[in-house]
Amino acid sequence: MAASSPDGGKPVLRFAPSPNGRLHLGHALSALTNQCFTAKHGGRLLLRIEDIDKERCRPEFEQAIHDNLAWLGIRFDGALRRQSEHFSDYAEAVARLRARGLVYPCFCSRQEVKRAVTAREAQSGQPWPADPDGAPLYPGTCRDLDEDDARRRVAAGGAHVLRLAMDRALAATGEAPGYVVFDEDGQQRTVIADPARWGDVVLARKDVPTSYHLSVVVDDALQGVSHVVRGRDLEAATDIHVVLQRLLGLPTPLYHFHPLLLNEGGDKLAKSRGSESLADLRARGVTAAEIRKRLGFA
Ligand code: GLU
């Protein structure tokens, strides 16, 4: 890890949990890795609450995040940033991309995407490509809709997402975007991103004027984050973040991807898989010191 941020100041890191469930050991590993890097390099550690999903995020989950992190002995610097309070920042960023013709409204439901993909597969006899998370690439149904038509449908209240036209976005950035990855020993290497493998990603969802990808990019820049430390499950998505940073004229932080904790079945720990929460461990009498030790931070 570089001793300082690109602007010569102290490194700024962030831990960015979503309050859509209880934190588990995987979150503790991520938060402690951030804390460890921050302490080692005399940086600042920020807390960001990624609560754009109004359906799934709940105040009691956020409260539990604060309680769990304090219990683990993790302190944060600076003001907390709660994404749900900054929708206008994200809307402004997406409007800038839209004004450059890089974003288009898409009216397809999930079922329609599925049907279009099945039709393409039947036509070609080949499996339709999937993105790194395993979801089928968007087949482009709405990419070239007549603009007036699309505007009329939006004005009439037609439910839609906003997608990045990836081919136009990559043509606009001009070169294959690269970024720097650092490891525990401070070694750095440049990685060339491959955003095309994600296709036309959603930048603004139907219900909120943003998405995980857009808000994370806008916020890392607004918060002056110089070093992003997060799990390997987000390594591939960094390709999208780097292209958005280029398009929006934002700096690209340095990145470190820590290994993931797996359950006995070999799957990563997840709220949706019912992985044991930190609160449950604590209720069973496990101490914060034991957790730190178990995760290698004694
Ligand atoms: N909010 C994301 C999560 O809980 C992490 C975001 C990030 O590190 O970029 O998985």
JSON list of C-alpha atoms in Angstrom, two decimals, residues 124-284:
[
{"chain": "A", "resi": 124, "resn": "SER", "atom": "CA", "xyz": [-28.06, -18.98, -32.44]},
{"chain": "A", "resi": 125, "resn": "GLY", "atom": "CA", "xyz": [-27.98, -22.39, -30.78]},
{"chain": "A", "resi": 126, "resn": "GLN", "atom": "CA", "xyz": [-25.36, -20.91, -28.42]},
{"chain": "A", "resi": 127, "resn": "PRO", "atom": "CA", "xyz": [-25.64, -20.08, -24.73]},
{"chain": "A", "resi": 128, "resn": "TRP", "atom": "CA", "xyz": [-26.11, -16.32, -24.21]},
{"chain": "A", "resi": 129, "resn": "PRO", "atom": "CA", "xyz": [-23.11, -14.74, -22.40]},
{"chain": "A", "resi": 130, "resn": "ALA", "atom": "CA", "xyz": [-23.36, -14.00, -18.69]},
{"chain": "A", "resi": 131, "resn": "ASP", "atom": "CA", "xyz": [-21.67, -11.25, -16.67]},
{"chain": "A", "resi": 132, "resn": "PRO", "atom": "CA", "xyz": [-19.10, -12.10, -13.95]},
{"chain": "A", "resi": 133, "resn": "ASP", "atom": "CA", "xyz": [-21.93, -12.46, -11.41]},
{"chain": "A", "resi": 134, "resn": "GLY", "atom": "CA", "xyz": [-23.65, -15.01, -13.63]},
{"chain": "A", "resi": 135, "resn": "ALA", "atom": "CA", "xyz": [-26.55, -12.83, -14.82]},
{"chain": "A", "resi": 136, "resn": "PRO", "atom": "CA", "xyz": [-27.26, -12.82, -18.57]},
{"chain": "A", "resi": 137, "resn": "LEU", "atom": "CA", "xyz": [-25.85, -9.77, -20.36]},
{"chain": "A", "resi": 138, "resn": "TYR", "atom": "CA", "xyz": [-28.58, -7.30, -21.25]},
{"chain": "A", "resi": 139, "resn": "PRO", "atom": "CA", "xyz": [-29.53, -8.18, -24.85]},
{"chain": "A", "resi": 140, "resn": "GLY", "atom": "CA", "xyz": [-29.92, -4.52, -25.86]},
{"chain": "A", "resi": 141, "resn": "THR", "atom": "CA", "xyz": [-33.67, -4.47, -26.53]},
{"chain": "A", "resi": 142, "resn": "CYS", "atom": "CA", "xyz": [-34.08, -0.78, -25.54]},
{"chain": "A", "resi": 143, "resn": "ARG", "atom": "CA", "xyz": [-30.63, 0.44, -26.60]},
{"chain": "A", "resi": 144, "resn": "ASP", "atom": "CA", "xyz": [-31.74, 1.85, -29.91]},
{"chain": "A", "resi": 145, "resn": "LEU", "atom": "CA", "xyz": [-35.33, 2.82, -29.15]},
{"chain": "A", "resi": 146, "resn": "ASP", "atom": "CA", "xyz": [-36.48, 5.89, -30.99]},
{"chain": "A", "resi": 147, "resn": "GLU", "atom": "CA", "xyz": [-35.62, 8.81, -28.67]},
{"chain": "A", "resi": 148, "resn": "ASP", "atom": "CA", "xyz": [-38.99, 10.57, -28.95]},
{"chain": "A", "resi": 149, "resn": "ASP", "atom": "CA", "xyz": [-40.73, 7.30, -28.33]},
{"chain": "A", "resi": 150, "resn": "ALA", "atom": "CA", "xyz": [-38.64, 6.64, -25.24]},
{"chain": "A", "resi": 151, "resn": "ARG", "atom": "CA", "xyz": [-39.24, 10.19, -23.96]},
{"chain": "A", "resi": 152, "resn": "ARG", "atom": "CA", "xyz": [-43.01, 9.75, -24.41]},
{"chain": "A", "resi": 153, "resn": "ARG", "atom": "CA", "xyz": [-42.98, 6.49, -22.50]},
{"chain": "A", "resi": 154, "resn": "VAL", "atom": "CA", "xyz": [-40.99, 8.07, -19.66]},
{"chain": "A", "resi": 155, "resn": "ALA", "atom": "CA", "xyz": [-43.35, 11.11, -19.60]},
{"chain": "A", "resi": 156, "resn": "ALA", "atom": "CA", "xyz": [-46.34, 8.74, -19.44]},
{"chain": "A", "resi": 157, "resn": "GLY", "atom": "CA", "xyz": [-44.86, 7.21, -16.28]},
{"chain": "A", "resi": 158, "resn": "GLY", "atom": "CA", "xyz": [-43.45, 4.06, -17.90]},
{"chain": "A", "resi": 159, "resn": "ALA", "atom": "CA", "xyz": [-41.38, 2.22, -15.28]},
{"chain": "A", "resi": 160, "resn": "HIS", "atom": "CA", "xyz": [-37.76, 2.17, -16.45]},
{"chain": "A", "resi": 161, "resn": "VAL", "atom": "CA", "xyz": [-34.15, 1.88, -15.38]},
{"chain": "A", "resi": 162, "resn": "LEU", "atom": "CA", "xyz": [-31.27, 3.87, -16.86]},
{"chain": "A", "resi": 163, "resn": "ARG", "atom": "CA", "xyz": [-28.52, 1.79, -18.45]},
{"chain": "A", "resi": 164, "resn": "LEU", "atom": "CA", "xyz": [-24.99, 2.69, -19.45]},
{"chain": "A", "resi": 165, "resn": "ALA", "atom": "CA", "xyz": [-24.44, 2.10, -23.19]},
{"chain": "A", "resi": 166, "resn": "MET", "atom": "CA", "xyz": [-21.19, 0.25, -22.56]},
{"chain": "A", "resi": 167, "resn": "ASP", "atom": "CA", "xyz": [-19.90, 0.33, -26.14]},
{"chain": "A", "resi": 168, "resn": "ARG", "atom": "CA", "xyz": [-20.39, 4.12, -26.34]},
{"chain": "A", "resi": 169, "resn": "ALA", "atom": "CA", "xyz": [-18.91, 4.54, -22.85]},
{"chain": "A", "resi": 170, "resn": "LEU", "atom": "CA", "xyz": [-15.78, 2.63, -23.82]},
{"chain": "A", "resi": 171, "resn": "ALA", "atom": "CA", "xyz": [-15.47, 4.58, -27.07]},
{"chain": "A", "resi": 172, "resn": "ALA", "atom": "CA", "xyz": [-15.69, 7.78, -24.98]},
{"chain": "A", "resi": 173, "resn": "THR", "atom": "CA", "xyz": [-12.95, 6.72, -22.56]},
{"chain": "A", "resi": 174, "resn": "GLY", "atom": "CA", "xyz": [-10.76, 5.93, -25.58]},
{"chain": "A", "resi": 175, "resn": "GLU", "atom": "CA", "xyz": [-8.40, 3.47, -23.91]},
{"chain": "A", "resi": 176, "resn": "ALA", "atom": "CA", "xyz": [-8.72, 0.31, -21.85]},
{"chain": "A", "resi": 177, "resn": "PRO", "atom": "CA", "xyz": [-9.04, 1.72, -18.32]},
{"chain": "A", "resi": 178, "resn": "GLY", "atom": "CA", "xyz": [-6.45, 0.53, -15.83]},
{"chain": "A", "resi": 179, "resn": "TYR", "atom": "CA", "xyz": [-6.21, 0.74, -12.05]},
{"chain": "A", "resi": 180, "resn": "VAL", "atom": "CA", "xyz": [-3.68, -0.06, -9.35]},
{"chain": "A", "resi": 181, "resn": "VAL", "atom": "CA", "xyz": [-4.06, -2.93, -6.90]},
{"chain": "A", "resi": 182, "resn": "PHE", "atom": "CA", "xyz": [-1.95, -2.99, -3.74]},
{"chain": "A", "resi": 183, "resn": "ASP", "atom": "CA", "xyz": [-1.22, -5.93, -1.47]},
{"chain": "A", "resi": 184, "resn": "GLU", "atom": "CA", "xyz": [-0.45, -6.30, 2.25]},
{"chain": "A", "resi": 185, "resn": "ASP", "atom": "CA", "xyz": [3.25, -5.67, 1.68]},
{"chain": "A", "resi": 186, "resn": "GLY", "atom": "CA", "xyz": [2.75, -2.45, -0.24]},
{"chain": "A", "resi": 187, "resn": "GLN", "atom": "CA", "xyz": [3.48, -4.07, -3.61]},
{"chain": "A", "resi": 188, "resn": "GLN", "atom": "CA", "xyz": [1.48, -2.50, -6.41]},
{"chain": "A", "resi": 189, "resn": "ARG", "atom": "CA", "xyz": [0.45, -3.77, -9.83]},
{"chain": "A", "resi": 190, "resn": "THR", "atom": "CA", "xyz": [-1.61, -2.28, -12.59]},
{"chain": "A", "resi": 191, "resn": "VAL", "atom": "CA", "xyz": [-4.68, -4.15, -13.74]},
{"chain": "A", "resi": 192, "resn": "ILE", "atom": "CA", "xyz": [-6.41, -3.49, -17.05]},
{"chain": "A", "resi": 193, "resn": "ALA", "atom": "CA", "xyz": [-10.15, -3.44, -16.49]},
{"chain": "A", "resi": 194, "resn": "ASP", "atom": "CA", "xyz": [-12.54, -5.26, -18.84]},
{"chain": "A", "resi": 195, "resn": "PRO", "atom": "CA", "xyz": [-15.87, -3.45, -18.32]},
{"chain": "A", "resi": 196, "resn": "ALA", "atom": "CA", "xyz": [-17.34, -4.85, -21.56]},
{"chain": "A", "resi": 197, "resn": "ARG", "atom": "CA", "xyz": [-17.87, -8.19, -19.80]},
{"chain": "A", "resi": 198, "resn": "TRP", "atom": "CA", "xyz": [-20.63, -6.50, -17.77]},
{"chain": "A", "resi": 199, "resn": "GLY", "atom": "CA", "xyz": [-22.59, -5.19, -20.76]},
{"chain": "A", "resi": 200, "resn": "ASP", "atom": "CA", "xyz": [-25.06, -2.32, -20.38]},
{"chain": "A", "resi": 201, "resn": "VAL", "atom": "CA", "xyz": [-25.18, -2.11, -16.57]},
{"chain": "A", "resi": 202, "resn": "VAL", "atom": "CA", "xyz": [-28.00, -0.37, -14.70]},
{"chain": "A", "resi": 203, "resn": "LEU", "atom": "CA", "xyz": [-26.95, 3.03, -13.34]},
{"chain": "A", "resi": 204, "resn": "ALA", "atom": "CA", "xyz": [-30.33, 4.12, -11.98]},
{"chain": "A", "resi": 205, "resn": "ARG", "atom": "CA", "xyz": [-32.92, 1.67, -10.76]},
{"chain": "A", "resi": 206, "resn": "LYS", "atom": "CA", "xyz": [-36.68, 1.91, -11.16]},
{"chain": "A", "resi": 207, "resn": "ASP", "atom": "CA", "xyz": [-37.25, 3.02, -7.57]},
{"chain": "A", "resi": 208, "resn": "VAL", "atom": "CA", "xyz": [-34.21, 5.22, -6.89]},
{"chain": "A", "resi": 209, "resn": "PRO", "atom": "CA", "xyz": [-32.12, 7.49, -9.14]},
{"chain": "A", "resi": 210, "resn": "THR", "atom": "CA", "xyz": [-28.97, 5.44, -8.60]},
{"chain": "A", "resi": 211, "resn": "SER", "atom": "CA", "xyz": [-27.44, 1.97, -8.29]},
{"chain": "A", "resi": 212, "resn": "TYR", "atom": "CA", "xyz": [-24.68, 0.42, -6.19]},
{"chain": "A", "resi": 213, "resn": "HIS", "atom": "CA", "xyz": [-22.10, 1.09, -8.94]},
{"chain": "A", "resi": 214, "resn": "LEU", "atom": "CA", "xyz": [-22.94, 4.74, -9.46]},
{"chain": "A", "resi": 215, "resn": "SER", "atom": "CA", "xyz": [-23.25, 5.70, -5.79]},
{"chain": "A", "resi": 216, "resn": "VAL", "atom": "CA", "xyz": [-20.04, 3.94, -4.78]},
{"chain": "A", "resi": 217, "resn": "VAL", "atom": "CA", "xyz": [-18.09, 5.83, -7.47]},
{"chain": "A", "resi": 218, "resn": "VAL", "atom": "CA", "xyz": [-19.62, 9.22, -6.68]},
{"chain": "A", "resi": 219, "resn": "ASP", "atom": "CA", "xyz": [-19.14, 8.74, -2.93]},
{"chain": "A", "resi": 220, "resn": "ASP", "atom": "CA", "xyz": [-15.58, 7.47, -3.04]},
{"chain": "A", "resi": 221, "resn": "ALA", "atom": "CA", "xyz": [-14.70, 10.66, -4.93]},
{"chain": "A", "resi": 222, "resn": "LEU", "atom": "CA", "xyz": [-16.79, 13.00, -2.76]},
{"chain": "A", "resi": 223, "resn": "GLN", "atom": "CA", "xyz": [-15.33, 11.51, 0.40]},
{"chain": "A", "resi": 224, "resn": "GLY", "atom": "CA", "xyz": [-11.77, 11.73, -0.94]},
{"chain": "A", "resi": 225, "resn": "VAL", "atom": "CA", "xyz": [-11.23, 7.96, -0.59]},
{"chain": "A", "resi": 226, "resn": "SER", "atom": "CA", "xyz": [-7.70, 7.17, -1.78]},
{"chain": "A", "resi": 227, "resn": "HIS", "atom": "CA", "xyz": [-7.53, 3.45, -0.91]},
{"chain": "A", "resi": 228, "resn": "VAL", "atom": "CA", "xyz": [-10.45, 1.05, -1.26]},
{"chain": "A", "resi": 229, "resn": "VAL", "atom": "CA", "xyz": [-10.14, -2.15, 0.78]},
{"chain": "A", "resi": 230, "resn": "ARG", "atom": "CA", "xyz": [-12.94, -4.60, 0.06]},
{"chain": "A", "resi": 231, "resn": "GLY", "atom": "CA", "xyz": [-13.68, -8.27, -0.54]},
{"chain": "A", "resi": 232, "resn": "ARG", "atom": "CA", "xyz": [-12.70, -10.23, -3.65]},
{"chain": "A", "resi": 233, "resn": "ASP", "atom": "CA", "xyz": [-16.38, -10.59, -4.47]},
{"chain": "A", "resi": 234, "resn": "LEU", "atom": "CA", "xyz": [-16.26, -6.95, -5.63]},
{"chain": "A", "resi": 235, "resn": "GLU", "atom": "CA", "xyz": [-13.08, -7.26, -7.66]},
{"chain": "A", "resi": 236, "resn": "ALA", "atom": "CA", "xyz": [-14.78, -7.79, -11.03]},
{"chain": "A", "resi": 237, "resn": "ALA", "atom": "CA", "xyz": [-17.27, -4.95, -10.40]},
{"chain": "A", "resi": 238, "resn": "THR", "atom": "CA", "xyz": [-14.31, -2.59, -10.04]},
{"chain": "A", "resi": 239, "resn": "ASP", "atom": "CA", "xyz": [-14.11, -2.66, -13.87]},
{"chain": "A", "resi": 240, "resn": "ILE", "atom": "CA", "xyz": [-17.42, -0.80, -13.96]},
{"chain": "A", "resi": 241, "resn": "HIS", "atom": "CA", "xyz": [-16.31, 1.65, -11.28]},
{"chain": "A", "resi": 242, "resn": "VAL", "atom": "CA", "xyz": [-13.14, 2.52, -13.15]},
{"chain": "A", "resi": 243, "resn": "VAL", "atom": "CA", "xyz": [-14.97, 3.26, -16.38]},
{"chain": "A", "resi": 244, "resn": "LEU", "atom": "CA", "xyz": [-17.49, 5.45, -14.51]},
{"chain": "A", "resi": 245, "resn": "GLN", "atom": "CA", "xyz": [-14.63, 7.33, -12.82]},
{"chain": "A", "resi": 246, "resn": "ARG", "atom": "CA", "xyz": [-13.10, 8.03, -16.26]},
{"chain": "A", "resi": 247, "resn": "LEU", "atom": "CA", "xyz": [-16.41, 9.19, -17.71]},
{"chain": "A", "resi": 248, "resn": "LEU", "atom": "CA", "xyz": [-17.20, 11.45, -14.74]},
{"chain": "A", "resi": 249, "resn": "GLY", "atom": "CA", "xyz": [-13.67, 12.85, -14.48]},
{"chain": "A", "resi": 250, "resn": "LEU", "atom": "CA", "xyz": [-13.19, 11.40, -10.98]},
{"chain": "A", "resi": 251, "resn": "PRO", "atom": "CA", "xyz": [-9.94, 10.06, -9.52]},
{"chain": "A", "resi": 252, "resn": "THR", "atom": "CA", "xyz": [-9.45, 6.29, -9.35]},
{"chain": "A", "resi": 253, "resn": "PRO", "atom": "CA", "xyz": [-8.44, 5.12, -5.85]},
{"chain": "A", "resi": 254, "resn": "LEU", "atom": "CA", "xyz": [-5.95, 2.31, -5.30]},
{"chain": "A", "resi": 255, "resn": "TYR", "atom": "CA", "xyz": [-7.65, -1.02, -4.56]},
{"chain": "A", "resi": 256, "resn": "HIS", "atom": "CA", "xyz": [-7.01, -4.02, -2.33]},
{"chain": "A", "resi": 257, "resn": "PHE", "atom": "CA", "xyz": [-9.28, -7.09, -2.45]},
{"chain": "A", "resi": 258, "resn": "HIS", "atom": "CA", "xyz": [-9.14, -9.24, 0.65]},
{"chain": "A", "resi": 259, "resn": "PRO", "atom": "CA", "xyz": [-9.98, -12.99, 0.62]},
{"chain": "A", "resi": 260, "resn": "LEU", "atom": "CA", "xyz": [-13.51, -14.01, 1.53]},
{"chain": "A", "resi": 261, "resn": "LEU", "atom": "CA", "xyz": [-14.55, -16.18, 4.44]},
{"chain": "A", "resi": 262, "resn": "LEU", "atom": "CA", "xyz": [-16.29, -19.33, 3.28]},
{"chain": "A", "resi": 263, "resn": "ASN", "atom": "CA", "xyz": [-18.77, -21.56, 5.09]},
{"chain": "A", "resi": 264, "resn": "GLU", "atom": "CA", "xyz": [-18.33, -25.35, 5.35]},
{"chain": "A", "resi": 265, "resn": "GLY", "atom": "CA", "xyz": [-20.00, -25.78, 1.97]},
{"chain": "A", "resi": 266, "resn": "GLY", "atom": "CA", "xyz": [-17.43, -23.52, 0.33]},
{"chain": "A", "resi": 267, "resn": "ASP", "atom": "CA", "xyz": [-19.84, -20.62, -0.23]},
{"chain": "A", "resi": 268, "resn": "LYS", "atom": "CA", "xyz": [-19.01, -17.10, 0.88]},
{"chain": "A", "resi": 269, "resn": "LEU", "atom": "CA", "xyz": [-20.71, -15.97, 4.05]},
{"chain": "A", "resi": 270, "resn": "ALA", "atom": "CA", "xyz": [-23.87, -14.01, 3.24]},
{"chain": "A", "resi": 271, "resn": "LYS", "atom": "CA", "xyz": [-26.84, -12.50, 5.00]},
{"chain": "A", "resi": 272, "resn": "SER", "atom": "CA", "xyz": [-29.04, -14.28, 2.45]},
{"chain": "A", "resi": 273, "resn": "ARG", "atom": "CA", "xyz": [-27.48, -17.67, 3.36]},
{"chain": "A", "resi": 274, "resn": "GLY", "atom": "CA", "xyz": [-28.27, -17.06, 7.00]},
{"chain": "A", "resi": 275, "resn": "SER", "atom": "CA", "xyz": [-24.61, -16.90, 8.07]},
{"chain": "A", "resi": 276, "resn": "GLU", "atom": "CA", "xyz": [-24.32, -16.47, 11.83]},
{"chain": "A", "resi": 277, "resn": "SER", "atom": "CA", "xyz": [-24.41, -12.78, 12.71]},
{"chain": "A", "resi": 278, "resn": "LEU", "atom": "CA", "xyz": [-21.94, -10.95, 14.93]},
{"chain": "A", "resi": 279, "resn": "ALA", "atom": "CA", "xyz": [-24.87, -10.23, 17.25]},
{"chain": "A", "resi": 280, "resn": "ASP", "atom": "CA", "xyz": [-25.56, -13.99, 17.55]},
{"chain": "A", "resi": 281, "resn": "LEU", "atom": "CA", "xyz": [-21.90, -14.72, 18.23]},
{"chain": "A", "resi": 282, "resn": "ARG", "atom": "CA", "xyz": [-21.88, -12.01, 20.88]},
{"chain": "A", "resi": 283, "resn": "ALA", "atom": "CA", "xyz": [-25.07, -13.40, 22.43]},
{"chain": "A", "resi": 284, "resn": "ARG", "atom": "CA", "xyz": [-23.39, -16.82, 22.59]}
]
